[in-house]
Amino acid sequence: MDYRALRIVFMGTPEFAVSSLDALVQAGCNIVAVVTAPDKPAGRGMKMHESAVKKYAVSKDLRVLQPEKLRDALFLEALRSLNADLQVVVAFRMLPELVWNMPPMGTINVHASLLPDYRGAAPINWAIINDEKETGVTTFKLQHAIDTGNILLQRKVIIGPDETAGELHDKLMEAGASLLLQTIQGLAENTISEVPQEAHRKATEQKHAPKIFTETCVINWNRTASDVHNLVRGLSPFPGAFTTLDGKMLKIFRSEKDYDGTATPGSYSTDGKSFLKFACSDGWIRVLELQLEGKKKMPVSDFLRGYRPLSS
């Protein structure tokens, strides 16, 4: 069967999902509707804000559905009327069974990890925080428990030693879009076999990717320089790892390890011009890019030129 003949409903909200939707549109897939989050007020003026997926869908004249609740009778009626063969979910909310089980070919999801490792809300962040050297993307069939469905395809992606979550996000976004199209083609041609996630489980303990909370972002200077560096890059550019400096919150977005001597963990050293570094348990973290509470994000040299208490 030609994959372009499949009637597909796409579900997604953020920028990560736009790349996948665009890949399907550019390939000539028949996207009969796009389901995304309702518009929400945001910013100082509290103007209504459209999701990245909605903006893209509107630009391509695709039908858009924005249900407040996925069990809403009118939404379910509209979804059924589309007679979709397949539903695709990329960075969307959890679906009830009566939604994911509706089309005859089921619902497939793109997840930014090599499942079954890093199930959960923040797989990109935790892969870096845990100092993984590789991660990847997985396409799988949705079922009852979140991120547990049978695997369709996977693709590995290398993580650079200083790569941030933002940079890895963009790599996985492109890899996921490509893998999704390959998956849909394989399903249409009946060349893909579903494989239970247990078959991919490694001998080591399974790794998880829970939601990032404020306490996750607090830098513990009693950890090693490597641990702190991984936390910084794993939370950059959002929400950002932070500490305090002279009583104010200081977010650190880029850093490098420095093993030239040791000092009391949490203490800092600076020349007031070019470097600012904090002591860890086995060395230092040099701050390269930062944001002090109430200020803009900037390189450390720009920050030091204007922050007098450090050099007084």
Coordinates of C-alpha atoms in Angstrom, one line a residue:
M1 CA 0.0 0.0 0.0
D2 CA 1.3 3.5 -0.8
Y3 CA 1.9 5.4 2.5
R4 CA 0.5 8.5 0.9
A5 CA -2.9 6.9 0.6
L6 CA -3.2 6.6 4.4
R7 CA -5.5 9.0 6.2
I8 CA -3.4 10.4 9.0
V9 CA -4.3 12.4 12.1
F10 CA -1.3 14.2 13.6
M11 CA -1.2 15.2 17.3
G12 CA 1.5 17.5 18.7
T13 CA 2.1 20.9 20.3
P14 CA 5.7 22.2 20.5
E15 CA 8.4 23.0 18.0
F16 CA 9.8 19.5 18.4
A17 CA 6.6 18.1 16.7
V18 CA 6.6 20.6 13.9
S19 CA 9.6 19.0 12.2
S20 CA 7.8 15.6 12.1
L21 CA 4.6 17.2 10.8
D22 CA 6.6 19.0 8.1
A23 CA 8.4 15.8 7.1
L24 CA 5.0 14.1 6.5
V25 CA 3.6 17.1 4.6
Q26 CA 6.7 17.4 2.4
A27 CA 6.5 13.7 1.6
G28 CA 3.0 14.0 0.4
C29 CA 1.2 12.3 3.3
N30 CA -2.5 12.7 3.6
I31 CA -2.9 14.7 6.9
V32 CA -6.6 14.8 7.4
A33 CA -6.4 16.8 10.6
V34 CA -4.0 18.2 13.2
V35 CA -4.8 18.0 16.9
T36 CA -3.0 20.4 19.2
A37 CA -3.4 22.3 22.5
P38 CA -5.9 25.1 22.8
D39 CA -4.7 28.7 22.5
K40 CA -3.6 30.1 25.8
P41 CA -2.9 33.7 27.1
A42 CA 0.8 34.4 27.5
G43 CA 3.2 37.3 27.9
R44 CA 2.8 40.7 29.5
G45 CA -0.3 41.6 27.4
M46 CA -1.7 38.1 28.0
K47 CA -2.5 37.8 24.3
M48 CA -3.7 34.4 23.0
H49 CA -0.8 32.3 22.1
E50 CA -1.0 29.5 19.4
S51 CA 1.1 26.4 19.6
A52 CA 4.0 25.9 17.2
V53 CA 2.1 23.0 15.6
K54 CA -1.0 25.1 15.1
K55 CA 0.9 27.9 13.4
Y56 CA 2.5 25.4 11.0
A57 CA -0.8 23.6 10.3
V58 CA -2.6 26.9 9.6
S59 CA 0.2 27.9 7.2
K60 CA -0.4 24.7 5.3
D61 CA -4.2 24.9 5.3
L62 CA -4.6 21.8 7.4
R63 CA -7.7 21.2 9.5
V64 CA -7.0 22.0 13.2
L65 CA -8.8 20.5 16.2
Q66 CA -8.0 22.0 19.7
P67 CA -10.0 20.1 22.3
E68 CA -9.9 21.2 26.0
K69 CA -10.6 17.6 27.0
L70 CA -9.7 14.5 24.9
R71 CA -12.8 12.7 26.1
D72 CA -15.1 15.5 25.0
A73 CA -18.1 14.0 23.0
L74 CA -17.9 16.6 20.2
F75 CA -14.2 16.1 19.8
L76 CA -14.5 12.3 19.7
E77 CA -17.3 12.7 17.1
A78 CA -15.1 14.9 15.0
L79 CA -12.2 12.5 15.3
R80 CA -14.3 9.5 14.3
S81 CA -15.7 11.4 11.3
L82 CA -12.2 11.7 9.9
N83 CA -12.0 8.0 9.3
A84 CA -8.2 8.0 10.0
D85 CA -6.2 4.9 9.2
L86 CA -3.4 5.9 11.5
Q87 CA -2.8 8.5 14.2
V88 CA 0.7 10.0 14.9
V89 CA 1.6 11.5 18.3
V90 CA 4.7 13.7 18.8
A91 CA 5.2 15.6 22.0
F92 CA 1.5 15.7 22.9
R93 CA -0.4 14.9 26.1
M94 CA -1.4 11.4 27.3
L95 CA -4.2 9.9 25.2
P96 CA -7.2 7.9 26.6
E97 CA -7.6 4.5 25.1
L98 CA -10.8 5.5 23.2
V99 CA -8.6 7.9 21.3
W100 CA -5.4 5.9 20.7
N101 CA -7.3 2.8 19.8
M102 CA -9.7 4.5 17.4
P103 CA -8.0 4.0 14.0
P104 CA -7.5 0.5 12.5
M105 CA -3.7 0.8 12.3
G106 CA -3.6 2.3 15.8
T107 CA -1.5 5.2 17.0
I108 CA 2.2 5.6 16.8
N109 CA 4.4 7.8 18.9
V110 CA 7.9 9.4 18.5
H111 CA 9.9 9.4 21.7
A112 CA 13.3 11.1 22.1
S113 CA 15.2 8.1 23.6
L114 CA 16.1 4.5 22.9
L115 CA 13.2 2.9 24.7
P116 CA 12.8 1.2 27.2
D117 CA 15.4 3.5 28.7
Y118 CA 14.4 7.1 29.5
R119 CA 10.6 6.7 29.5
G120 CA 9.0 9.9 30.8
A121 CA 8.7 13.6 30.3
A122 CA 12.3 14.7 30.0
P123 CA 14.4 12.1 28.2
I124 CA 16.7 14.6 26.5
N125 CA 17.6 16.3 29.7
W126 CA 18.3 13.2 31.7
A127 CA 20.4 11.5 29.1
I128 CA 22.8 14.4 29.3
I129 CA 22.6 14.8 33.1
N130 CA 23.5 11.1 33.4
D131 CA 26.5 11.6 31.0
E132 CA 25.2 9.3 28.3
K133 CA 27.4 9.1 25.2
E134 CA 24.5 8.2 22.9
T135 CA 20.7 8.3 22.9
G136 CA 18.3 8.3 20.0
V137 CA 14.7 8.2 18.9
T138 CA 12.1 5.5 18.9
T139 CA 8.8 5.0 17.1
F140 CA 6.3 2.7 18.9
K141 CA 2.7 1.8 19.2
L142 CA 0.7 3.4 22.0
Q143 CA -0.8 1.2 24.6
H144 CA -2.2 1.6 28.2
A145 CA 1.0 2.5 30.2
I146 CA 2.9 5.5 29.0
D147 CA 5.9 4.9 26.8
T148 CA 5.6 1.1 27.0
G149 CA 4.2 0.1 23.6
N150 CA 5.8 -2.2 21.1
I151 CA 8.8 -0.7 19.3
L152 CA 8.7 -0.2 15.6
L153 CA 12.0 1.4 14.7
Q154 CA 14.9 3.1 16.5
R155 CA 17.8 5.3 15.5
K156 CA 20.9 6.1 17.6
V157 CA 22.3 9.6 18.0
I158 CA 25.7 10.5 19.5
I159 CA 25.8 13.0 22.3
G160 CA 28.8 15.4 22.2
P161 CA 30.9 15.8 25.4
D162 CA 29.8 19.5 25.8
E163 CA 26.5 19.3 24.0
T164 CA 23.5 21.0 25.7
A165 CA 20.0 19.8 25.9
G166 CA 18.9 22.4 23.4
E167 CA 21.5 21.3 20.8
L168 CA 20.6 17.6 21.3
H169 CA 16.9 18.5 21.1
D170 CA 17.4 19.9 17.6
K171 CA 19.4 16.8 16.5
L172 CA 16.7 14.4 17.8
M173 CA 14.0 16.5 16.3
E174 CA 15.4 16.0 12.8
A175 CA 16.2 12.3 13.5
G176 CA 12.7 11.7 14.8
A177 CA 11.1 13.3 11.8
S178 CA 13.1 11.1 9.4
L179 CA 12.4 8.0 11.5
L180 CA 8.7 8.7 11.6
L181 CA 8.4 8.9 7.8
Q182 CA 10.4 5.7 7.5
T183 CA 8.0 4.1 10.0
I184 CA 4.9 5.1 8.2
Q185 CA 6.3 3.8 4.9
G186 CA 7.1 0.5 6.6
L187 CA 3.7 0.1 8.1
A188 CA 2.0 0.9 4.8
E189 CA 4.2 -1.7 3.1
N190 CA 3.9 -4.2 6.0
T191 CA 7.7 -4.5 6.3
I192 CA 7.9 -3.6 10.0
S193 CA 7.4 -6.1 12.8
E194 CA 6.4 -4.8 16.3
V195 CA 8.9 -5.8 19.0
P196 CA 8.0 -5.8 22.7
Q197 CA 10.2 -3.3 24.7
E198 CA 11.4 -6.1 27.0
A199 CA 13.3 -7.5 24.0
H200 CA 15.4 -4.2 24.0
R201 CA 16.0 -4.2 27.7
K202 CA 19.6 -4.2 28.7
A203 CA 21.1 -6.1 31.5
T204 CA 21.8 -2.9 33.5
E205 CA 19.1 -1.2 35.5
Q206 CA 16.5 0.7 33.5
K207 CA 17.0 4.5 33.4
H208 CA 14.1 6.9 33.8
A209 CA 13.3 10.4 32.6
P210 CA 10.9 12.1 35.2
K211 CA 9.7 15.6 34.9
I212 CA 12.2 18.3 35.8
F213 CA 11.3 20.2 39.0
T214 CA 12.9 23.3 40.6
E215 CA 14.9 21.1 43.0
T216 CA 16.4 19.2 40.1
C217 CA 18.0 22.5 38.9
V218 CA 19.8 23.4 42.1
I219 CA 23.5 22.9 41.7
N220 CA 25.1 20.8 44.5
W221 CA 28.8 21.9 44.6
N222 CA 29.7 18.9 46.7
R223 CA 29.3 16.8 43.5
T224 CA 32.2 16.3 41.1
A225 CA 33.0 18.9 38.4
S226 CA 31.8 16.4 35.8
D227 CA 28.5 15.9 37.5
V228 CA 27.9 19.7 37.7
H229 CA 29.0 20.2 34.1
N230 CA 26.5 17.5 33.0
L231 CA 23.7 19.1 35.0
V232 CA 24.4 22.5 33.5
R233 CA 24.4 21.3 29.9
G234 CA 21.5 19.0 30.6
L235 CA 19.3 21.9 31.7
S236 CA 20.4 24.4 29.1
P237 CA 18.8 26.5 27.7
F238 CA 15.7 25.6 29.8
P239 CA 15.0 25.6 32.7
G240 CA 18.6 26.2 33.6
A241 CA 20.8 25.0 36.5
F242 CA 21.2 27.6 39.2
T243 CA 23.1 28.5 42.3
T244 CA 23.3 31.8 44.3
L245 CA 25.8 34.6 44.0
D246 CA 25.9 37.3 46.6
G247 CA 22.4 36.5 47.6
K248 CA 20.9 36.4 44.1
M249 CA 19.9 33.5 41.8
L250 CA 22.5 32.8 39.2
K251 CA 21.6 30.5 36.3
I252 CA 24.5 28.8 34.4
F253 CA 23.9 27.8 30.8
R254 CA 27.4 26.9 29.6
S255 CA 30.4 25.7 31.6
E256 CA 33.7 23.8 31.4
K257 CA 35.6 21.6 33.8
D258 CA 38.8 22.9 35.4
Y259 CA 40.9 20.6 37.6
D260 CA 43.6 23.1 38.5
G261 CA 43.5 22.8 42.3
T262 CA 40.7 22.5 44.8
A263 CA 38.8 24.7 47.3
T264 CA 35.8 24.6 49.6
P265 CA 32.9 23.4 47.5
G266 CA 30.6 26.3 46.6
S267 CA 33.3 29.0 46.9
Y268 CA 34.1 31.0 43.9
S269 CA 37.2 32.6 42.3
T270 CA 37.4 35.4 39.7
D271 CA 39.8 37.9 38.2
G272 CA 36.9 40.3 37.8
K273 CA 37.6 40.4 34.0
S274 CA 37.7 37.1 32.2
F275 CA 36.8 34.2 34.4
L276 CA 34.4 33.1 37.2
K277 CA 34.7 29.6 38.6
F278 CA 33.0 27.7 41.4
A279 CA 34.7 24.9 43.4
C280 CA 33.3 21.4 43.3
S281 CA 34.4 18.3 45.2
D282 CA 37.3 17.5 42.9
G283 CA 38.0 20.7 41.0
W284 CA 36.2 23.7 39.5
I285 CA 33.5 24.7 37.1
R286 CA 34.3 27.6 34.9
V287 CA 31.2 29.6 34.0
L288 CA 31.0 30.5 30.3
E289 CA 27.4 31.8 29.9
L290 CA 25.2 32.9 32.7
Q291 CA 22.2 35.0 33.8
L292 CA 21.9 36.8 37.1
E293 CA 18.5 37.3 38.6
G294 CA 16.9 40.3 36.9
K295 CA 19.5 40.5 34.2
K296 CA 19.8 39.1 30.6
K297 CA 21.7 36.0 29.6
M298 CA 25.3 36.9 28.7
P299 CA 28.9 35.6 28.3
V300 CA 30.9 35.6 31.5
S301 CA 33.2 38.4 30.3
D302 CA 30.3 40.8 29.7
F303 CA 28.9 39.9 33.1
L304 CA 32.1 40.6 34.9
R305 CA 32.6 44.0 33.3
G306 CA 29.4 45.2 34.9
Y307 CA 29.3 43.3 38.2
R308 CA 31.3 45.3 40.7
P309 CA 30.8 43.3 43.9
L310 CA 32.9 40.4 42.6
S311 CA 36.0 42.6 42.0
S312 CA 35.6 44.9 45.0

